[in-house]
Coordinates of C-alpha atoms and ligand atoms in Angstrom, one line a residue:
M139 CA 0.0 0.3 -0.1
E140 CA 1.2 3.1 -0.7
G141 CA 0.9 5.0 2.7
E142 CA 3.0 2.2 4.2
T143 CA 5.8 3.0 2.0
K144 CA 8.8 4.0 3.8
P145 CA 9.6 7.7 3.1
K146 CA 12.9 7.6 0.3
L147 CA 14.9 10.3 -0.3
I148 CA 15.5 10.4 -4.2
V149 CA 17.4 12.5 -6.9
Q150 CA 15.4 12.3 -9.9
K151 CA 17.4 13.8 -13.4
F152 CA 15.5 14.8 -16.3
G153 CA 17.7 14.9 -19.6
G154 CA 17.1 17.9 -22.0
T155 CA 14.7 16.0 -24.5
S156 CA 12.0 15.5 -21.2
V157 CA 12.0 19.0 -20.8
A158 CA 12.2 20.4 -24.6
D159 CA 9.2 22.6 -24.0
T160 CA 6.5 23.6 -21.8
E161 CA 4.0 20.6 -22.2
R162 CA 6.9 18.5 -21.2
I163 CA 8.2 20.4 -18.2
K164 CA 4.5 20.3 -17.1
N165 CA 4.8 16.2 -17.6
V166 CA 8.1 16.1 -15.6
A167 CA 6.4 18.3 -12.9
R168 CA 3.4 15.4 -12.2
R169 CA 6.2 12.7 -12.0
I170 CA 7.9 14.3 -9.5
S171 CA 4.5 14.9 -7.9
E172 CA 3.9 11.2 -7.9
T173 CA 7.0 10.4 -6.1
K174 CA 6.2 13.4 -3.5
R175 CA 2.5 12.1 -3.1
K176 CA 3.9 8.4 -1.9
G177 CA 5.6 10.6 0.9
H178 CA 9.4 10.8 -0.5
H179 CA 12.0 13.6 -0.4
V180 CA 12.8 14.5 -3.6
V181 CA 15.8 16.6 -5.2
V182 CA 15.5 17.3 -8.9
V183 CA 18.3 17.7 -11.4
I184 CA 17.5 19.1 -14.7
S185 CA 19.1 19.8 -18.1
A186 CA 18.8 22.8 -20.2
L187 CA 15.6 22.9 -22.6
G188 CA 16.0 20.8 -25.3
D189 CA 18.8 21.6 -27.6
T190 CA 19.9 24.8 -25.6
T191 CA 22.9 24.0 -25.1
D192 CA 23.8 23.2 -28.8
R193 CA 22.3 26.6 -29.5
L194 CA 24.2 28.6 -27.3
I195 CA 27.6 27.0 -28.4
E196 CA 26.5 28.1 -32.0
L197 CA 25.9 31.4 -30.9
A198 CA 29.4 32.0 -29.3
H199 CA 30.9 30.5 -32.5
R200 CA 29.2 33.1 -34.5
I201 CA 31.1 35.6 -32.9
T202 CA 34.2 34.0 -32.5
P203 CA 36.2 30.5 -33.5
R204 CA 37.8 30.3 -30.1
P205 CA 35.5 31.8 -27.3
R206 CA 37.5 31.8 -23.9
E207 CA 36.6 29.1 -21.7
R208 CA 35.5 31.3 -18.8
E209 CA 33.0 32.9 -21.2
M210 CA 31.9 29.8 -22.4
D211 CA 30.9 28.2 -18.9
M212 CA 28.9 31.7 -18.0
L213 CA 26.9 31.3 -21.5
L214 CA 26.4 27.6 -21.0
A215 CA 25.3 27.8 -17.3
T216 CA 22.5 30.0 -18.5
G217 CA 20.3 27.5 -19.9
E218 CA 19.8 25.3 -16.7
Q219 CA 19.0 28.4 -14.9
I220 CA 15.9 29.0 -17.5
S221 CA 14.8 25.0 -16.6
V222 CA 15.2 25.3 -12.9
A223 CA 13.0 27.9 -12.5
L224 CA 10.6 27.1 -14.9
L225 CA 10.2 23.5 -13.6
S226 CA 9.9 25.0 -10.0
M227 CA 7.0 27.2 -11.2
A228 CA 5.2 24.1 -12.6
M229 CA 5.7 22.5 -9.1
H230 CA 4.3 25.2 -7.6
E231 CA 1.0 25.1 -10.1
L232 CA 0.4 21.5 -8.8
G233 CA 0.1 22.7 -5.7
H234 CA 3.9 21.7 -4.4
E235 CA 6.4 23.8 -2.3
A236 CA 9.3 23.9 -4.7
I237 CA 12.5 25.9 -5.0
S238 CA 15.2 26.2 -7.8
F239 CA 19.0 26.8 -7.1
T240 CA 21.6 27.2 -9.3
G241 CA 24.7 24.9 -8.9
A242 CA 26.7 28.0 -7.0
Q243 CA 23.7 28.5 -4.7
V244 CA 23.5 25.1 -3.2
G245 CA 27.5 24.8 -3.4
I246 CA 28.7 22.7 -6.3
V247 CA 32.2 23.5 -5.8
T248 CA 34.6 22.3 -8.9
D249 CA 37.9 22.9 -9.6
S250 CA 38.5 25.8 -12.3
A251 CA 39.1 23.7 -15.8
H252 CA 36.5 25.8 -17.1
T253 CA 34.1 23.8 -19.6
K254 CA 35.3 20.3 -18.1
A255 CA 35.3 21.1 -14.5
K256 CA 35.8 18.3 -11.8
I257 CA 33.1 18.2 -8.9
L258 CA 35.4 18.5 -5.7
D259 CA 32.7 19.2 -2.9
V260 CA 29.1 19.5 -2.4
K261 CA 27.5 21.0 -0.1
V262 CA 23.9 19.9 1.3
G263 CA 23.1 22.0 3.9
R264 CA 20.7 24.3 2.1
I265 CA 19.1 21.3 0.3
L266 CA 18.4 19.5 3.5
E267 CA 16.8 22.6 5.5
E268 CA 14.9 23.0 2.2
L269 CA 13.9 19.2 2.3
E270 CA 12.6 19.5 6.2
K271 CA 10.4 22.3 4.9
G272 CA 8.9 19.9 2.6
S273 CA 10.0 21.6 -0.5
V274 CA 11.0 19.8 -3.6
V275 CA 14.4 21.1 -4.2
I276 CA 15.5 21.8 -8.0
V277 CA 19.0 22.1 -8.7
A278 CA 20.5 23.1 -12.0
G279 CA 22.6 20.5 -14.1
F280 CA 25.9 20.5 -15.5
Q281 CA 27.3 23.5 -13.8
G282 CA 29.3 24.8 -10.5
V283 CA 31.3 27.2 -9.0
T284 CA 35.2 27.4 -7.8
L285 CA 36.5 28.8 -4.8
D286 CA 36.8 31.7 -6.0
D287 CA 33.4 32.3 -7.2
Q288 CA 33.9 31.6 -11.2
I289 CA 30.9 30.0 -12.8
T290 CA 31.9 26.3 -14.4
T291 CA 30.3 23.6 -16.4
L292 CA 31.0 19.8 -16.2
G293 CA 31.2 18.8 -19.9
R294 CA 29.1 17.7 -22.1
G295 CA 26.0 15.7 -20.2
G296 CA 27.3 16.7 -16.9
S297 CA 23.6 16.9 -15.3
D298 CA 24.1 13.0 -15.0
T299 CA 27.2 13.6 -12.8
T300 CA 25.2 16.8 -11.0
A301 CA 22.5 14.4 -10.2
V302 CA 24.9 11.3 -8.9
A303 CA 27.0 13.8 -7.0
L304 CA 24.0 14.8 -5.0
A305 CA 22.7 11.5 -4.7
A306 CA 26.3 10.6 -3.1
A307 CA 26.7 13.5 -0.8
L308 CA 23.0 13.2 0.5
G309 CA 23.3 9.2 0.8
A310 CA 20.1 8.9 -1.7
D311 CA 18.4 6.0 -1.9
V312 CA 18.8 5.8 -5.8
C313 CA 19.3 8.1 -8.4
E314 CA 16.9 8.1 -11.1
I315 CA 18.1 9.0 -14.5
Y316 CA 15.1 9.7 -16.7
T317 CA 15.7 10.0 -20.3
D318 CA 14.5 9.7 -23.8
V319 CA 15.3 6.4 -23.9
E320 CA 14.0 3.5 -22.0
G321 CA 17.0 2.4 -20.1
V322 CA 20.7 1.0 -21.1
F323 CA 20.7 -1.0 -24.3
T324 CA 23.0 -3.5 -26.0
A325 CA 23.7 -0.7 -28.6
D326 CA 22.2 2.6 -29.0
P327 CA 18.4 1.6 -29.9
R328 CA 18.4 4.8 -32.5
L329 CA 21.2 2.7 -34.5
V330 CA 20.2 -0.5 -34.0
P331 CA 16.2 -1.1 -33.5
E332 CA 16.9 -4.7 -32.1
A333 CA 18.9 -3.7 -29.5
R334 CA 17.8 -5.0 -26.1
K335 CA 17.6 -2.9 -22.9
L336 CA 19.5 -4.8 -19.9
E337 CA 18.0 -5.0 -16.7
S338 CA 21.0 -4.1 -14.8
I339 CA 24.7 -3.8 -15.0
S340 CA 27.5 -3.3 -13.1
Y341 CA 29.8 -0.3 -12.5
E342 CA 32.5 -1.9 -14.1
E343 CA 30.4 -2.6 -17.6
M344 CA 28.9 0.6 -17.4
L345 CA 32.2 2.4 -17.1
E346 CA 33.3 0.9 -20.3
L347 CA 30.0 1.3 -22.3
A348 CA 30.2 5.2 -21.0
A349 CA 33.9 5.7 -21.7
T350 CA 33.4 4.2 -25.4
G351 CA 30.4 6.4 -26.3
A352 CA 26.9 5.3 -24.6
K353 CA 26.0 8.6 -24.1
V354 CA 23.2 8.0 -21.9
L355 CA 25.5 8.7 -18.9
Q356 CA 28.2 11.0 -18.7
L357 CA 31.5 8.8 -17.7
R358 CA 32.0 10.9 -14.8
S359 CA 28.8 10.1 -13.4
V360 CA 29.5 6.5 -13.5
E361 CA 32.7 7.0 -11.7
F362 CA 31.2 8.7 -9.1
A363 CA 28.4 6.2 -8.6
R364 CA 31.1 3.3 -8.4
N365 CA 33.2 5.5 -5.6
Y366 CA 30.2 6.1 -3.6
G367 CA 28.0 3.2 -4.1
V368 CA 25.1 4.9 -5.4
V369 CA 22.3 2.9 -7.1
I370 CA 21.4 4.5 -10.4
H371 CA 18.2 3.8 -12.1
V372 CA 18.2 4.5 -15.8
R373 CA 14.3 4.8 -17.0
S374 CA 12.3 6.6 -19.9
S375 CA 10.5 10.3 -19.0
F376 CA 7.5 8.9 -21.2
S377 CA 6.7 5.5 -19.6
E378 CA 6.5 3.9 -16.4
E379 CA 8.3 0.8 -17.4
E380 CA 11.4 -0.2 -15.3
G381 CA 14.7 0.7 -17.0
T382 CA 18.0 -0.6 -16.2
W383 CA 19.7 -0.6 -12.9
I384 CA 23.0 0.1 -12.2
Y385 CA 24.7 -1.3 -9.3
D386 CA 27.2 -4.2 -7.9
G387 CA 24.9 -7.0 -6.6
E388 CA 25.6 -10.2 -7.7
E389 CA 22.2 -12.1 -7.4
R390 CA 20.6 -10.0 -10.2
M391 CA 23.2 -9.4 -12.7
E392 CA 23.0 -10.9 -15.8
K393 CA 26.4 -12.8 -16.1
A394 CA 26.9 -11.9 -20.1
I395 CA 29.5 -12.4 -21.7
I396 CA 28.9 -9.4 -23.6
S397 CA 27.0 -6.0 -22.3
G398 CA 27.0 -3.9 -25.8
V399 CA 28.2 -2.5 -28.3
T400 CA 29.0 1.1 -28.3
H401 CA 30.2 4.0 -30.9
D402 CA 31.5 7.3 -30.9
I403 CA 31.9 9.8 -33.8
G404 CA 32.9 12.4 -31.5
E405 CA 36.9 11.8 -31.7
A406 CA 39.3 12.9 -34.1
K407 CA 42.6 12.0 -35.2
V408 CA 45.5 13.8 -35.1
T409 CA 49.2 12.2 -36.6
I410 CA 52.4 13.6 -36.7
F411 CA 54.8 12.3 -39.1
D412 CA 58.9 11.5 -39.3
V413 CA 59.1 12.2 -35.2
P414 CA 62.5 11.2 -34.6
D415 CA 62.7 7.6 -32.6
R416 CA 64.6 8.7 -29.7
P417 CA 63.5 8.1 -26.0
G418 CA 61.7 11.4 -24.5
V419 CA 59.4 12.1 -27.9
A420 CA 56.3 10.5 -26.6
A421 CA 56.2 12.4 -23.0
A422 CA 57.2 15.7 -24.5
L423 CA 54.0 15.1 -26.8
F424 CA 51.7 14.0 -24.4
Q425 CA 53.0 15.8 -21.1
A426 CA 52.1 19.0 -23.3
L427 CA 48.5 18.0 -24.2
A428 CA 47.9 17.1 -20.8
A429 CA 48.8 20.3 -19.5
E430 CA 46.4 21.8 -21.2
N431 CA 43.5 19.3 -20.0
I432 CA 43.3 17.5 -23.0
N433 CA 42.3 14.0 -22.6
V434 CA 43.8 11.6 -25.2
D435 CA 42.3 8.3 -25.9
M436 CA 43.7 5.6 -28.3
I437 CA 47.5 6.3 -29.7
I438 CA 49.4 4.4 -32.0
Q439 CA 53.0 4.4 -33.1
N440 CA 54.1 3.3 -36.5
V441 CA 57.2 0.9 -36.8
S442 CA 60.3 3.2 -37.1
E443 CA 62.0 3.5 -40.3
E444 CA 65.2 5.2 -40.8
Q445 CA 64.8 6.5 -37.1
K446 CA 61.6 8.5 -37.7
T447 CA 58.4 7.4 -36.9
A448 CA 54.8 8.8 -37.1
I449 CA 52.3 8.9 -34.0
S450 CA 48.5 9.2 -34.1
F451 CA 46.3 9.8 -31.7
T452 CA 42.7 10.3 -31.0
V453 CA 41.1 13.2 -28.8
S454 CA 37.4 14.7 -28.6
K455 CA 36.5 17.1 -31.5
E456 CA 36.0 19.6 -28.7
D457 CA 39.5 19.4 -28.0
L458 CA 40.9 19.1 -31.8
R459 CA 41.8 23.2 -32.5
K460 CA 43.7 23.2 -29.1
A461 CA 45.1 19.4 -29.8
E462 CA 46.5 20.4 -32.8
E463 CA 48.2 23.9 -32.1
I464 CA 49.6 21.9 -29.4
T465 CA 51.0 19.3 -31.8
R466 CA 52.3 21.7 -34.3
A467 CA 54.5 23.5 -31.7
V468 CA 55.9 20.1 -30.2
A469 CA 56.4 19.4 -34.1
R470 CA 58.5 22.1 -34.6
R471 CA 60.4 21.9 -31.3
L472 CA 61.1 17.9 -31.8
G473 CA 62.0 18.9 -35.6
A474 CA 59.1 16.3 -36.6
G475 CA 57.6 16.7 -39.9
E476 CA 53.9 17.3 -41.0
V477 CA 50.6 17.7 -38.6
T478 CA 47.7 16.4 -40.1
V479 CA 43.9 15.8 -38.6
D480 CA 41.2 13.7 -39.5
E481 CA 37.9 13.9 -38.8
D482 CA 36.0 11.6 -40.5
I483 CA 36.6 8.7 -38.1
A484 CA 34.5 6.6 -35.6
K485 CA 35.1 4.2 -32.8
V486 CA 33.2 1.2 -32.4
S487 CA 33.6 -0.7 -29.2
L488 CA 32.6 -4.3 -27.8
V489 CA 32.1 -4.4 -23.8
G490 CA 31.8 -7.5 -21.1
A491 CA 33.1 -8.5 -18.5
G492 CA 33.0 -12.2 -19.5
M493 CA 35.4 -11.2 -22.2
R494 CA 37.8 -11.6 -19.8
T495 CA 37.7 -15.7 -19.9
H496 CA 36.6 -16.1 -23.3
P497 CA 39.5 -15.8 -25.7
G498 CA 38.3 -15.6 -29.7
V499 CA 36.1 -12.4 -28.7
A500 CA 38.6 -9.7 -30.3
A501 CA 38.8 -12.2 -33.6
D502 CA 34.9 -12.4 -33.9
M503 CA 34.8 -8.7 -33.7
F504 CA 37.4 -8.3 -36.4
S505 CA 35.9 -10.8 -38.5
A506 CA 32.3 -9.0 -38.2
L507 CA 34.0 -6.0 -39.5
A508 CA 36.1 -7.7 -42.5
E509 CA 33.0 -9.5 -43.6
N510 CA 31.3 -6.4 -44.1
G511 CA 34.4 -4.6 -46.0
I512 CA 35.3 -2.6 -43.2
N513 CA 38.8 -1.3 -42.7
I514 CA 40.2 -1.2 -39.0
E515 CA 42.8 1.8 -38.4
M516 CA 43.5 1.7 -34.9
I517 CA 42.9 -1.4 -32.0
S518 CA 42.7 -0.9 -28.2
T519 CA 41.9 -3.0 -25.8
S520 CA 41.3 -3.6 -21.7
T521 CA 40.2 -6.7 -20.0
I522 CA 36.6 -6.1 -20.7
K523 CA 36.7 -4.1 -23.8
I524 CA 37.9 -3.8 -27.7
S525 CA 37.7 -0.8 -29.6
C526 CA 38.5 -0.2 -33.3
V527 CA 38.7 3.0 -35.2
I528 CA 37.0 2.8 -38.9
R529 CA 35.8 5.4 -40.8
A530 CA 32.7 7.6 -39.9
E531 CA 30.8 6.7 -43.0
D532 CA 30.8 3.0 -41.7
V533 CA 29.6 3.0 -38.1
K534 CA 26.2 2.2 -38.5
K535 CA 27.0 -0.9 -40.5
A536 CA 29.9 -1.9 -38.6
V537 CA 27.9 -1.7 -35.0
R538 CA 25.0 -3.6 -36.6
A539 CA 27.6 -6.3 -37.8
I540 CA 29.3 -7.0 -34.5
H541 CA 25.7 -6.7 -32.6
K542 CA 24.7 -9.3 -35.1
K543 CA 27.4 -11.9 -34.7
F544 CA 27.5 -11.8 -31.0
G545 CA 23.5 -12.9 -31.5
L546 CA 22.5 -9.4 -29.6
D547 CA 19.9 -9.0 -31.8
K548 CA 18.1 -12.0 -31.2
G549 CA 18.2 -11.4 -27.3
V550 CA 20.6 -14.4 -26.9
V551 CA 22.3 -13.8 -23.5
M552 CA 25.5 -15.8 -23.7
R553 CA 26.4 -16.3 -20.4
A554 CA 29.7 -16.5 -18.9
Ligands
ADP678 P1 19.7 13.5 -21.8 O1 19.0 14.6 -23.0 O2 18.4 12.5 -21.1 O3 20.3 13.4 -21.0 P2 21.3 12.0 -24.0 O4 21.1 12.2 -25.6 O5 22.3 12.3 -23.6 O6 19.9 12.0 -23.1 O7 21.2 10.4 -23.7 C1 20.5 9.8 -24.4 C2 20.5 9.1 -25.6 O8 21.9 8.0 -25.5 C3 19.5 8.3 -26.5 O9 18.5 8.8 -27.2 C4 20.3 7.1 -27.1 O10 20.1 7.5 -28.3 C5 21.8 7.4 -26.6 N1 22.7 6.0 -26.5 C6 23.4 5.6 -26.8 N2 24.0 4.6 -26.7 C7 23.2 4.2 -25.9 C8 22.9 2.6 -25.3 N3 23.8 1.9 -25.3 N4 21.7 2.6 -24.5 C9 20.6 3.6 -24.5 N5 21.1 4.7 -25.1 C10 22.2 4.9 -25.7
LIG679 N1 22.7 20.9 -21.0 C1 23.9 20.3 -21.2 C2 24.4 19.2 -22.2 O1 23.8 19.3 -23.1 C3 24.3 19.4 -19.8 C4 23.2 17.9 -19.9 O2 22.2 18.1 -20.7 O3 23.6 17.0 -19.2 O4 25.5 19.0 -22.4
MG680 MG1 22.7 12.9 -21.3

């Protein structure tokens, strides 16, 4: 019976599509209201309306190709400020007490890496005070503040991380991530209609899925969840169906060899030719990139010919201009040759904890690509993941082929 359920503290996060227009905002308010009526305490995190963040980025680029990152954060943080205020009003309309806050107001303290800041501390005093009064607390996702009062943002998809960080700091019972699909699938359901929804998945596997492109959760939110044991429930804003549970519990876990196939078209490849083949060269290049907060994903170095080699690496397209500039400067310093960039690449990955004990998974993945005439340009592996860089135009074909090769389209769960 409803009246008998023990009150819980629930963090609910709604993504951009879930609050794309005023009707959807009202729909979100109704969902929160249902949870509230069951007697639970609710903290809500929301994203900017629809594609607001994309539109703000476009606006900035109409002014300048290289906006300063501090100003980008000032601009992008406005998106979420709009949505929290509107949602709070919608809650009032339904007769609930609710109050909206920016990240800075509640005290989401971050480092000063503008546009991809890391959360250092979450102050919960203000939130607890409001919950005590019976209010629904609505916090702007994706943003924080540095110790010297600079507004920061947490990188694309950062509202997920705001939600999980709040759930961790508040010791919430569950962090519900409401989005535009019904959960975490064996592949992006928009690319592979036959993809299957996973009932549950471990932090470790979700980390790899997120790291390799399943943008349903921002990578850092999963790291937070694992580090603090936050139980995440990814589900749809538009249905009552159970979604996917993310936690480390043995009993309900599906012991599949493969959890899913992911793809990422957000990376670009940088190549530096005729690099002198001597100790310290790679260190010089990658230290220079790290010093500017640029994450390098895959790296390959060619076989050396006549004491010269070529190094290729991938970075996020958002960092490409900066990475290119730095690489050119390092190339000049080292006496290396030409630097080229290639934006038409995609990364496809296969993730699964059972891979550890199943040799032959990589070979099957490569043959799925070969059978479809898809060339592999770079490969990287970890104990539970294999990634291949291919041409961007082949991405859909590749994901579908790999998904099929492993029987994921038939709902076959190969058990470890
Ligand atoms: P939100 O705005 O709610 O944060 P996002 O667009 O960031 O939503 O993330 C949800 C999207 O993630 C889905 O629409 C889907 O296309 C995509 N996606 C990619 N891979 C997966 C996957 N394996 N499972 C579910 N969704 C995925
Ligand atoms: N609005 C931000 C973005 O579009 C943050 C988020 O939605 O999680 O990336
Ligand atoms: Mg998102």
